[in-house]
Short mmCIF file of C-alpha atoms and ligand atoms in Angstrom, two decimals:
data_model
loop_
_atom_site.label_atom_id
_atom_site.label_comp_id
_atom_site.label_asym_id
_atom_site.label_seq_id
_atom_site.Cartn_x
_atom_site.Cartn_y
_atom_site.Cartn_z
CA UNK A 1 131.26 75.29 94.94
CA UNK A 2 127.35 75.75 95.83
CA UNK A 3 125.64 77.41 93.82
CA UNK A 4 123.65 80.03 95.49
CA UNK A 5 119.75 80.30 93.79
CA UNK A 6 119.08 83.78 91.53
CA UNK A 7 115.87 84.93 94.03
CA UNK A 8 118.10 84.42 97.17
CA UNK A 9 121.09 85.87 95.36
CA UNK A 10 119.28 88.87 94.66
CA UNK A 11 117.73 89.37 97.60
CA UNK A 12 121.18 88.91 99.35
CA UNK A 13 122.49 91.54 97.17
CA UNK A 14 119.44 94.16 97.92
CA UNK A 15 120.28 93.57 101.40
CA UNK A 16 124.03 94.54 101.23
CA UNK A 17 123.31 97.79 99.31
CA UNK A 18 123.12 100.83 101.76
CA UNK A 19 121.39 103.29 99.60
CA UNK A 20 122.80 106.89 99.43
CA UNK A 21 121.53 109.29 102.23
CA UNK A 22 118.77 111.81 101.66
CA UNK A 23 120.52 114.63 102.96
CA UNK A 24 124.36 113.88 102.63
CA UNK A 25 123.96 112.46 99.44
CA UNK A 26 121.55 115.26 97.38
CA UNK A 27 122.34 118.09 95.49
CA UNK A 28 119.57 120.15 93.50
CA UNK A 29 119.47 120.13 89.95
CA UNK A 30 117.57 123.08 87.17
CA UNK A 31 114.31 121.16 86.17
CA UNK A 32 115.01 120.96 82.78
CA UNK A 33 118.20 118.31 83.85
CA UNK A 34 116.21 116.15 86.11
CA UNK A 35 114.37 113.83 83.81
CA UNK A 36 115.86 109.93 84.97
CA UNK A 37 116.85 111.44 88.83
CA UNK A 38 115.50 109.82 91.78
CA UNK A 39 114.37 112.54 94.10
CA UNK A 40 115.61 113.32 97.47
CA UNK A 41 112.89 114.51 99.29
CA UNK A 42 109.18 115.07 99.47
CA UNK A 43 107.74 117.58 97.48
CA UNK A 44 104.72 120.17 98.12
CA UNK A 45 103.34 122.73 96.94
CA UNK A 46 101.44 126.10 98.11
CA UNK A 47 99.25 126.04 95.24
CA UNK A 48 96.33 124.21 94.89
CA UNK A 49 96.03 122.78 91.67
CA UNK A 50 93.65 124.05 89.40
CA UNK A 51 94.52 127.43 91.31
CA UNK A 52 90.78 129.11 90.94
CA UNK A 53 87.81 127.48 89.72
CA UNK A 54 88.00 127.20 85.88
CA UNK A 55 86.23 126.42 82.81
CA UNK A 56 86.85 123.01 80.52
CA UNK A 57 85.20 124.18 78.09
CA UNK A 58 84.62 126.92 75.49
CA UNK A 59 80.86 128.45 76.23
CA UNK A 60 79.24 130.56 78.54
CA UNK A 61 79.72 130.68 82.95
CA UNK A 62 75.97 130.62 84.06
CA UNK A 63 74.25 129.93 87.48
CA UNK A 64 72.61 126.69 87.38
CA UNK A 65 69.71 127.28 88.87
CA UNK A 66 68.98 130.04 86.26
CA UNK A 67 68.54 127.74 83.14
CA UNK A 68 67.11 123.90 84.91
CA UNK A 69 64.03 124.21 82.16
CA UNK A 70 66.22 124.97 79.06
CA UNK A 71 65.37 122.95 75.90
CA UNK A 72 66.09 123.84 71.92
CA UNK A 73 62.03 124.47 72.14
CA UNK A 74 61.89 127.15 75.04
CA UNK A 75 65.77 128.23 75.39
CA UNK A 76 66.58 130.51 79.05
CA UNK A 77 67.88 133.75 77.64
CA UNK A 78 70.30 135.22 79.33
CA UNK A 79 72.21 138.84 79.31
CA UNK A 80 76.01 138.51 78.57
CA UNK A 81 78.14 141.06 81.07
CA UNK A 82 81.30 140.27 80.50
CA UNK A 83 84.17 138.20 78.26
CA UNK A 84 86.60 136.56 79.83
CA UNK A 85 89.97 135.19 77.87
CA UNK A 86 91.88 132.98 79.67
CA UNK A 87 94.56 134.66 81.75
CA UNK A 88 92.31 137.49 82.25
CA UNK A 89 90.84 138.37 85.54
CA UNK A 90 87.21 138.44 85.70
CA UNK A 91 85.65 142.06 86.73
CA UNK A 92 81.61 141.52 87.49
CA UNK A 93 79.60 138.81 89.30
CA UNK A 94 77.10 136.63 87.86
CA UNK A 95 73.50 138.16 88.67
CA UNK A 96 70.40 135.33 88.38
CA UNK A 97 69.82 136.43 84.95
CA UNK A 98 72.93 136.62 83.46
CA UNK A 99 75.96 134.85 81.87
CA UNK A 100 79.40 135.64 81.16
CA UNK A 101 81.55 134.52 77.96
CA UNK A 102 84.37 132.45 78.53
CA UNK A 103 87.02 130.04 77.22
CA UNK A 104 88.47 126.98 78.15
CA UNK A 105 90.50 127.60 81.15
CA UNK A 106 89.65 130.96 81.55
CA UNK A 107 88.39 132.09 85.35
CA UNK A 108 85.20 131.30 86.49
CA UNK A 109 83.45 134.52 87.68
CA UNK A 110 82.05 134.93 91.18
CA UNK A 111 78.09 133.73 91.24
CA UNK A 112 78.32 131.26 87.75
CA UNK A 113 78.44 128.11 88.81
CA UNK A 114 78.61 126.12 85.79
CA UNK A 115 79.59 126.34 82.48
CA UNK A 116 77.41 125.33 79.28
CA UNK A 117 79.27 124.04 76.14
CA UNK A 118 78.65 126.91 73.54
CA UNK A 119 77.65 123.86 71.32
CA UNK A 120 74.21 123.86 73.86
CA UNK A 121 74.06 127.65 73.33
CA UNK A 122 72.97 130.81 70.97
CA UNK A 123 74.48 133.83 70.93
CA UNK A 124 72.55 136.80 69.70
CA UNK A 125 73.30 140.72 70.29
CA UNK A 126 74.21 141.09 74.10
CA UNK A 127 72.50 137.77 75.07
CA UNK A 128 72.93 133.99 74.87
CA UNK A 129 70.14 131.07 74.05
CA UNK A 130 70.65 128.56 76.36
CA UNK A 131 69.62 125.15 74.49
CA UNK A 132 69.54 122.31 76.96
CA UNK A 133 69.82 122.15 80.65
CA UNK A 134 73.55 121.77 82.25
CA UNK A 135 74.32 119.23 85.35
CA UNK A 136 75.16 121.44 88.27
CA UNK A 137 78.83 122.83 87.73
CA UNK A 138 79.14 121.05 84.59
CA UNK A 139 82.29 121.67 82.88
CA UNK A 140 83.58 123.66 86.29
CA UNK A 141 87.49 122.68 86.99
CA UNK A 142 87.20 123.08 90.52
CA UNK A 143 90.12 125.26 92.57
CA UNK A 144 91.85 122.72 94.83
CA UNK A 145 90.06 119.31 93.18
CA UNK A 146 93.25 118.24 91.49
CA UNK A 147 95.74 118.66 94.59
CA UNK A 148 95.39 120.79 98.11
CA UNK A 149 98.26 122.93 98.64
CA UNK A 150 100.33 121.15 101.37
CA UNK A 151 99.34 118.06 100.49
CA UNK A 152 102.45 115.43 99.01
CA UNK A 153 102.57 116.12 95.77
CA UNK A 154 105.69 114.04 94.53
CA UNK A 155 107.31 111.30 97.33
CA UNK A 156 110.92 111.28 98.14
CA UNK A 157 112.40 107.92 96.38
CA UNK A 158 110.67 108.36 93.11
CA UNK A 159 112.61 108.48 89.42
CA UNK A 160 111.18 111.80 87.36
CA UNK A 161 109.45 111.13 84.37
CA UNK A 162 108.29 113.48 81.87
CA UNK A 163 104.78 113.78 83.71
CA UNK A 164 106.90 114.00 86.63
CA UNK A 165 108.66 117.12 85.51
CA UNK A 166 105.44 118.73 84.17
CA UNK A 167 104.02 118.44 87.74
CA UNK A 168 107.08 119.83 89.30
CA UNK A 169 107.02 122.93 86.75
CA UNK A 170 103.33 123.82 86.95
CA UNK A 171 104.45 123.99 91.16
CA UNK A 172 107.28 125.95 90.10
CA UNK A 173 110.06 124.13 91.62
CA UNK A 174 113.08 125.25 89.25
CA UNK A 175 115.39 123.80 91.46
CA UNK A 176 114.72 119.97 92.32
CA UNK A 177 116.39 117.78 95.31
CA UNK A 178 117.95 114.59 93.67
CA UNK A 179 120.12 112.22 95.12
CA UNK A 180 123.77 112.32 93.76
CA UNK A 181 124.42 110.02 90.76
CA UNK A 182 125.46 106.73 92.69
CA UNK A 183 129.76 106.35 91.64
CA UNK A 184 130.27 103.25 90.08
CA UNK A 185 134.05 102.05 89.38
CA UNK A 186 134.78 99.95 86.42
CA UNK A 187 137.91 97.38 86.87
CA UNK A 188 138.54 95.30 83.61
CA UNK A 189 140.99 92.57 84.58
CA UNK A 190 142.90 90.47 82.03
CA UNK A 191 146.17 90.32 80.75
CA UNK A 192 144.57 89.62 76.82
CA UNK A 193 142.92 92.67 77.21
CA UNK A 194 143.94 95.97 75.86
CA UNK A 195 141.46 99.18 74.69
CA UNK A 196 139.34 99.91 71.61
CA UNK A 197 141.95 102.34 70.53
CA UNK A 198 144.89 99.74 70.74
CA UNK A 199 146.05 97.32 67.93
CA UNK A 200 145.34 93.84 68.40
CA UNK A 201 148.20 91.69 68.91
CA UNK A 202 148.09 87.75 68.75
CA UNK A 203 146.00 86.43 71.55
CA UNK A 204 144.63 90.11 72.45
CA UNK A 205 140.86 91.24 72.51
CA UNK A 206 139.07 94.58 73.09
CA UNK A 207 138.27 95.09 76.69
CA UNK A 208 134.23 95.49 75.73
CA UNK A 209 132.97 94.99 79.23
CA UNK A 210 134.37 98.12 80.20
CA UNK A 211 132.44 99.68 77.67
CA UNK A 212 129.37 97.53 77.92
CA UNK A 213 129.33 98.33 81.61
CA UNK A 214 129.95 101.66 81.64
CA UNK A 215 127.10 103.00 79.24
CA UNK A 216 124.68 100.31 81.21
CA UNK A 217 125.51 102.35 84.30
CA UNK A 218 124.78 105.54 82.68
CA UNK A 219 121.57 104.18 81.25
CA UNK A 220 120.94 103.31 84.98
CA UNK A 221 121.29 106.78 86.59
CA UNK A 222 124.93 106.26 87.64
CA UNK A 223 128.00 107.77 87.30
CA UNK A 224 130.43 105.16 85.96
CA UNK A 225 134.39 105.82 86.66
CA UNK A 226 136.52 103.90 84.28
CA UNK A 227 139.06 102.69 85.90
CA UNK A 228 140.66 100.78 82.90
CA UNK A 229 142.23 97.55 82.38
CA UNK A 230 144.84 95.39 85.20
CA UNK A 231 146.89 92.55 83.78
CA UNK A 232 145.98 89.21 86.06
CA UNK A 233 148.66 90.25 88.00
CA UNK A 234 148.22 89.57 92.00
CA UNK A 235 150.19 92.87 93.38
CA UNK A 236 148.68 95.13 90.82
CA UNK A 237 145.45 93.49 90.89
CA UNK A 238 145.05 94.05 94.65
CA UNK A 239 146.43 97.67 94.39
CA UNK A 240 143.73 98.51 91.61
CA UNK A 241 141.10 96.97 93.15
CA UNK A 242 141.81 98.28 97.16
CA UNK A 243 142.15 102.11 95.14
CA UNK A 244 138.25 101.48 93.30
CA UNK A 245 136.76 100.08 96.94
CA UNK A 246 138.08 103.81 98.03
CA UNK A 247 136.52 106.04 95.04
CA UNK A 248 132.77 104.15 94.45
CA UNK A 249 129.73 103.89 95.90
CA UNK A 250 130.16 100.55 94.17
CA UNK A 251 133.34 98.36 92.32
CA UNK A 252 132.43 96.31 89.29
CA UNK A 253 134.97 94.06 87.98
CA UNK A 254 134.79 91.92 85.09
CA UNK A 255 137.21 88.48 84.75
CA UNK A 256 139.18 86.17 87.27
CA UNK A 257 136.48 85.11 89.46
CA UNK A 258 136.25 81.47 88.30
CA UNK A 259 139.10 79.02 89.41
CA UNK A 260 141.33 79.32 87.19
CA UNK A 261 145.30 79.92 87.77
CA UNK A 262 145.29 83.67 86.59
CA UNK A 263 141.54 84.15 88.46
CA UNK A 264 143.00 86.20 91.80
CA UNK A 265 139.75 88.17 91.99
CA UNK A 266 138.29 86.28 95.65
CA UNK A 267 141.96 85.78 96.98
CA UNK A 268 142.89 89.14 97.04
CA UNK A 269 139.34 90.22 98.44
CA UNK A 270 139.94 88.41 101.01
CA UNK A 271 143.58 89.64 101.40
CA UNK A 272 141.70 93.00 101.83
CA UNK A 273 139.95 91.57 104.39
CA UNK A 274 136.74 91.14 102.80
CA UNK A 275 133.59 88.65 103.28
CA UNK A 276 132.46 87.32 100.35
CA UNK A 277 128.76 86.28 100.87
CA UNK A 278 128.13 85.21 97.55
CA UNK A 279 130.75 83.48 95.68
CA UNK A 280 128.59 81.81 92.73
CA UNK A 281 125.25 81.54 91.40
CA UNK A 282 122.70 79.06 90.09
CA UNK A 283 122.30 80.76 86.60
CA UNK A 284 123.77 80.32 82.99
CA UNK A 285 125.76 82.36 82.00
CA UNK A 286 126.71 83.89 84.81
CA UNK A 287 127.47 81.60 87.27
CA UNK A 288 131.20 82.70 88.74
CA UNK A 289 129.48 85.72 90.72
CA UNK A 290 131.44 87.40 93.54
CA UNK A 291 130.10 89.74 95.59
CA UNK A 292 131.76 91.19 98.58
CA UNK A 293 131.81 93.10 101.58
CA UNK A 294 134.86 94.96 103.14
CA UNK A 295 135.05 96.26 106.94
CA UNK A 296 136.56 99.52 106.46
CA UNK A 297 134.35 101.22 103.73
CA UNK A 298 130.35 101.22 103.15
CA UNK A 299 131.14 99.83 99.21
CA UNK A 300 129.83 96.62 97.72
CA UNK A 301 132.28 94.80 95.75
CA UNK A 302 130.88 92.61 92.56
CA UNK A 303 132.79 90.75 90.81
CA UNK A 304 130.91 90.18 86.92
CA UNK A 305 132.15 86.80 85.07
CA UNK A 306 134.75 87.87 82.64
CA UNK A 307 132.92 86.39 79.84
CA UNK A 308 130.87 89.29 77.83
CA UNK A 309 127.76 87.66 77.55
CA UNK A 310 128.07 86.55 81.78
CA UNK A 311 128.97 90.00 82.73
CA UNK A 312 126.06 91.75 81.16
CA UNK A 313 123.85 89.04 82.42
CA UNK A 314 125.06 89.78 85.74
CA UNK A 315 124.19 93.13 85.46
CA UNK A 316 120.98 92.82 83.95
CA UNK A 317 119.80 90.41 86.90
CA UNK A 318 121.80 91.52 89.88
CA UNK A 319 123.00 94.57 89.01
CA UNK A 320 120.97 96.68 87.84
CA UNK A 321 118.89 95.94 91.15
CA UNK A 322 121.16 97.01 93.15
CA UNK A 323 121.94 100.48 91.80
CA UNK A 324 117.76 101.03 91.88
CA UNK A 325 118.00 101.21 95.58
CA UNK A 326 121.83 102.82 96.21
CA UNK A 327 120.20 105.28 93.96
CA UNK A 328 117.71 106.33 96.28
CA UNK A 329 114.96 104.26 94.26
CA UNK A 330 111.68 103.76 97.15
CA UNK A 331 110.72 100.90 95.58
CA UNK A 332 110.95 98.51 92.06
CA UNK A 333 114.65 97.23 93.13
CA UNK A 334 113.74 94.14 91.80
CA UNK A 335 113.49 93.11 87.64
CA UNK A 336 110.33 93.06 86.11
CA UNK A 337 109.53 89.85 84.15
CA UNK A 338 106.80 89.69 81.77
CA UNK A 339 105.16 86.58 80.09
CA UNK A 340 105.59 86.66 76.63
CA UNK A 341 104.11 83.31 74.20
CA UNK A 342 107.60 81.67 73.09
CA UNK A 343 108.23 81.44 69.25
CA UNK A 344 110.34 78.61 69.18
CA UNK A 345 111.59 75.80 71.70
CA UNK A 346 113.85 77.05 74.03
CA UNK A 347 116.75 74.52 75.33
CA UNK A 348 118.83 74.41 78.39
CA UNK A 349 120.94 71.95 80.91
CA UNK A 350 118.31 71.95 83.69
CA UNK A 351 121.30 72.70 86.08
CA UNK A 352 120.89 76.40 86.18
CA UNK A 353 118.59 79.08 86.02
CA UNK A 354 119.02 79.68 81.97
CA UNK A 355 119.19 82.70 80.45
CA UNK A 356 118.47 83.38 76.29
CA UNK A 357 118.72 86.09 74.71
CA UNK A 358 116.11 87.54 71.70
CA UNK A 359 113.48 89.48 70.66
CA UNK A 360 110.67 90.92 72.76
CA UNK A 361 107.64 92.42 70.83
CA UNK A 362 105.05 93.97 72.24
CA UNK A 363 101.41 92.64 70.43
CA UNK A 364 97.87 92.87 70.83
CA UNK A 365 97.49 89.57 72.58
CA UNK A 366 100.36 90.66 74.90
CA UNK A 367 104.14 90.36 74.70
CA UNK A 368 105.97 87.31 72.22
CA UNK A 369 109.56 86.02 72.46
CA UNK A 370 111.82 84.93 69.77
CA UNK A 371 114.94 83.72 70.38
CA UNK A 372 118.04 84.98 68.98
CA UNK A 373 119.76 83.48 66.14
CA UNK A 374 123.54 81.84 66.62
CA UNK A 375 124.63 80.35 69.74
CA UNK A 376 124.11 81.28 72.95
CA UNK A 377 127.87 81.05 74.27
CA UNK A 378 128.36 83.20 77.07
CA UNK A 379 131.41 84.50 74.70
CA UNK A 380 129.14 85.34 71.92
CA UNK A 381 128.44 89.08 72.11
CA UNK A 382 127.66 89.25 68.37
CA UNK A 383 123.98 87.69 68.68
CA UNK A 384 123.38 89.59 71.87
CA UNK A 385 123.24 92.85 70.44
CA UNK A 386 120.05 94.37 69.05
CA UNK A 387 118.49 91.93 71.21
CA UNK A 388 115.83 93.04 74.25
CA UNK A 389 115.00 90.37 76.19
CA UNK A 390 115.97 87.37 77.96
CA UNK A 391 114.30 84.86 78.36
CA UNK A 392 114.49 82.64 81.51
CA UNK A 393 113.83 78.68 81.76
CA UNK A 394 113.99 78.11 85.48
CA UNK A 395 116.47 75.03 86.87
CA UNK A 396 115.18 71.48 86.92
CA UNK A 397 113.71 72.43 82.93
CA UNK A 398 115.32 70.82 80.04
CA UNK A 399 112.87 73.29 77.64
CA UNK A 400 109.70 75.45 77.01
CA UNK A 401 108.00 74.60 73.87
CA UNK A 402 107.12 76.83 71.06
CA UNK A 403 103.98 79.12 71.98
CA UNK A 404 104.19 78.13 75.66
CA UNK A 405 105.01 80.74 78.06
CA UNK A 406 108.04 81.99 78.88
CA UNK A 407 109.67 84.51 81.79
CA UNK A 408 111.15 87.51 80.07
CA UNK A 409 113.26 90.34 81.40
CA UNK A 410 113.25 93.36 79.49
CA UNK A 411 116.49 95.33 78.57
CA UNK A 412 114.90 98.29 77.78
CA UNK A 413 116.20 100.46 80.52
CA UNK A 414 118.63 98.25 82.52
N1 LIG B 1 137.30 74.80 84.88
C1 LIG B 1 136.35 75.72 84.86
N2 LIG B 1 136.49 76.74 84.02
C2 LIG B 1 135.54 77.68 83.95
C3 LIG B 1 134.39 77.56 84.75
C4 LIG B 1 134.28 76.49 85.65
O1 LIG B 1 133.31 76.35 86.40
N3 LIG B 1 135.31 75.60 85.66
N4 LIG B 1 133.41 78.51 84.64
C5 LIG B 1 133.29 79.12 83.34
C6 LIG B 1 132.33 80.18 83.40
S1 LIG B 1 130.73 79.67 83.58
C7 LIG B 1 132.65 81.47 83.25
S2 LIG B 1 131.41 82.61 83.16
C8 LIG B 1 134.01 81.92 83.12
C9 LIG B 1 134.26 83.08 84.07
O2 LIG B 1 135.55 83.40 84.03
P1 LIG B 1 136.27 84.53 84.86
O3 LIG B 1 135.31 85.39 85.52
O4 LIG B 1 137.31 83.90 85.65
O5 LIG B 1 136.86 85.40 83.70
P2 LIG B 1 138.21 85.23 82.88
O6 LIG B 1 138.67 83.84 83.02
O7 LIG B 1 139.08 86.30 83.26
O8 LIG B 1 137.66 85.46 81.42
C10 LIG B 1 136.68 84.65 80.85
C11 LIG B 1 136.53 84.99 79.37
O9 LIG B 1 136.04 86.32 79.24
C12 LIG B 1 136.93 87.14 78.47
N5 LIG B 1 136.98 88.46 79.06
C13 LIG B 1 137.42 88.75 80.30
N6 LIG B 1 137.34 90.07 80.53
C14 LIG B 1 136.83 90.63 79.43
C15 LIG B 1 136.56 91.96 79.06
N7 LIG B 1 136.77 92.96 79.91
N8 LIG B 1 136.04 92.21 77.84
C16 LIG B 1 135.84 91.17 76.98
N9 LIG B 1 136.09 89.88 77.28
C17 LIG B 1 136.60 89.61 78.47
C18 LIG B 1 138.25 86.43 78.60
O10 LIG B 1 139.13 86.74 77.57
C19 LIG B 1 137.83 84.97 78.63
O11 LIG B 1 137.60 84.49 77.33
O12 LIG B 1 134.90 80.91 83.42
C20 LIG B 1 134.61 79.65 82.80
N10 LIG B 1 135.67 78.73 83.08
O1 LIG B 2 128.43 81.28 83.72
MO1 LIG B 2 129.39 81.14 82.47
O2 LIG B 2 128.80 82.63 82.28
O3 LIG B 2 128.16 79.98 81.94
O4 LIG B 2 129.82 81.17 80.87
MG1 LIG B 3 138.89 82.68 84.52
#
């Protein structure tokens, strides 16, 4: 079967994904539980931000033109009228001749223009030394200079960080438009399978995937619904999987997409009806990738490699891109490699895209790789875990030599 190359794969895949709908699909959410959701629409603010002219620094609000000659030698004295703490309304205006106490970020009173340090200053009974000459409306947070009310002040599409939510608090938006968690249905199928809680029998393993997958969509922003484990089994297969296509935004299966006897996975989706665009891919492991679409319901159907290495893979690489823009996600569908320096020789067939697993550290000189220890079987989940990067040598390459360098994807956030 042809192999179908990762970039075009992925870009297939983008193109299939309807994201959710800004105004069908949102629902507001208290600020404090927004942190990780991709909002829904445009926000502004009536505020500008700062909200009055205000002082950066601790000292004394002065009109420039008052103190231009000031040196330590022949200080500008001026009268002191008024303190101002911050949070407290100033009552007097700034006369030529006069200053007013203040503190960093309290209000600027009317006629000061700028503020001097008190480090540049003297105090002394009702009056203050001024010791060096300020710039014009030094120190002076202007009203309006950060952000004009109005103006955008957080675009639709966007995932809220913690500077995020401090914007969106200091605007006083307690309630904030997200889209809906994307629903993503998780279909383990398998007859060898049976669930962490279960006692292995001969010939039986833990359904992991289902486990694997489901906290990777959570770490994504979606909701996952674990739809459990179906025996390769043709009539319950299709029933199981024609139930997920009418529950998700998107159905991920794991297993019985290669060719194999007990692999019914394509021939029932196309029982269903379905098209199946993609039916395998150009990288290692990974390469038995379904993906499909069905003519009676918006959902995308993948189908992950059964094997627990391949199925995370998948996600990683095609996954993972795909819920960034069902999401609501504006932009940044794609994975973001970085070069790292490669710590020892990597090794591959040169027939696929390769994908190794291993450490990512972050130095001075930028970003190293080392690859994990143990093989790197697409069975072998031992080796893959505490690992957070893989490392990529693209098809046609046999290697990439120690402290060459090398493509890596981060698994930081999925
Ligand atoms: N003759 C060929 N055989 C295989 C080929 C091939 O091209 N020709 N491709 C191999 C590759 S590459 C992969 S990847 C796997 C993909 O297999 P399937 O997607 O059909 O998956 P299964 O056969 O159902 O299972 C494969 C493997 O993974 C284990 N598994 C399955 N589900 C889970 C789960 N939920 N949790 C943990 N482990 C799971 C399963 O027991 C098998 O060991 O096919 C190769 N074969
Ligand atoms: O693609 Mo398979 O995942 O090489 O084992
Ligand atoms: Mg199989």
């Amino acid at each position: 079967m042809a192999m179908m190359p990762a970039t075009e794969a992925e870009a297939l895949i983008l193109q299939l994904v309807q994201p959710l709908d800004p105004l069908q699909d949102r629902e507001q959410v208290p600020l404090p539980q927004a942190l990780g959701r991709v909002l829904a629409a445009e926000i502004s603010s009536h505020l500008d931000f700062p909200h009055w002219d205000n002082s950066a620094m601790d000292g004394y609000a002065v009109r420039c033109q008052d103190v231009q000659g000031a040196t330590t030698e022949a200080p500008v004295v001026l009268t002191l009228i008024e303190e101002i703490p911050a949070g407290q309304v100033p009552q007097q205006t700034v006369h030529p001749g006069q200053a007013a106490r203040l503190f960093t970020g309290s209000m600027l009173p009317a006629g000061a223009d700028t503020v001097v340090m008190q480090e540049h200053t003297q105090a002394q009974s009702g009056r203050v030394h001024i010791l060096q000459a300020p710039q014009p409306q030094a120190f002076v947070r202007q009203r309006g200079s950060y952000y004009r009310a109005g103006d955008p002040l957080l675009p639709a599409g966007g995932v809220l960080g913690g500077a995020d939510i401090a914007v969106l608090a200091a605007a006083q938006c307690a309630q904030v438009p997200v889209y809906r968690r994307p629903r993503v249905a998780l279909l383990s199928t398998g007859s060898e399978l049976v669930s962490l809680e279960t006692p292995l029998g001969p010939g039986q393993i833990v359904d992991s995937n289902q486990y694997a997958l489901a906290a990777l969509v959570s770490q994504a922003g979606g909701e996952p619904l674990c739809l459990g484990i179906v025996p390769d089994d043709p009539p319950q297969l299709r029933a199981a999987i024609a139930s997920a296509l009418t529950q998700a935004d998107l159905v991920l299966s794991s297993g019985g997409v290669s060719g194999g006897d007990y692999d019914h996975v394509d021939t029932i989706l196309k029982d269903l009806g379905g098209t199946l665009p993609i039916r395998a891919v150009a990288v290692k492991p990974g390469k038995p990738l379904t993906v499909a679409t069905l003519a009676h319901t918006p959902s995308l159907y993948i189908g992950l490699p059964g094997n627990p290495v391949s199925a995370l893979v998948c996600f990683w690489r095609f996954v993972a891109p795909a819920l960034r823009k069902l999401s609501g996600q504006a932009r940044g569908w794609s994975p973001a490699f970085v070069p790292a320096t490669n710590e020892q020789p990597l090794r591959a067939g040169g027939q696929r895209e390769t994908y190794l697993w291993g450490q990512l550290r972050a130095g001075q000189d930028g970003y190293s790789f080392r690859l994990a220890a143990g093989s790197h079987s697409s069975g072998n989940l031992i080796n893959l875990a505490q690992t957070n990067g893989l490392a990529v040598v693209p098809i046609g390459q046999r290697q990439i030599a120690a402290a060459a360098i090398v493509r890596v994807l981060p698994l930081g956030g999925a």
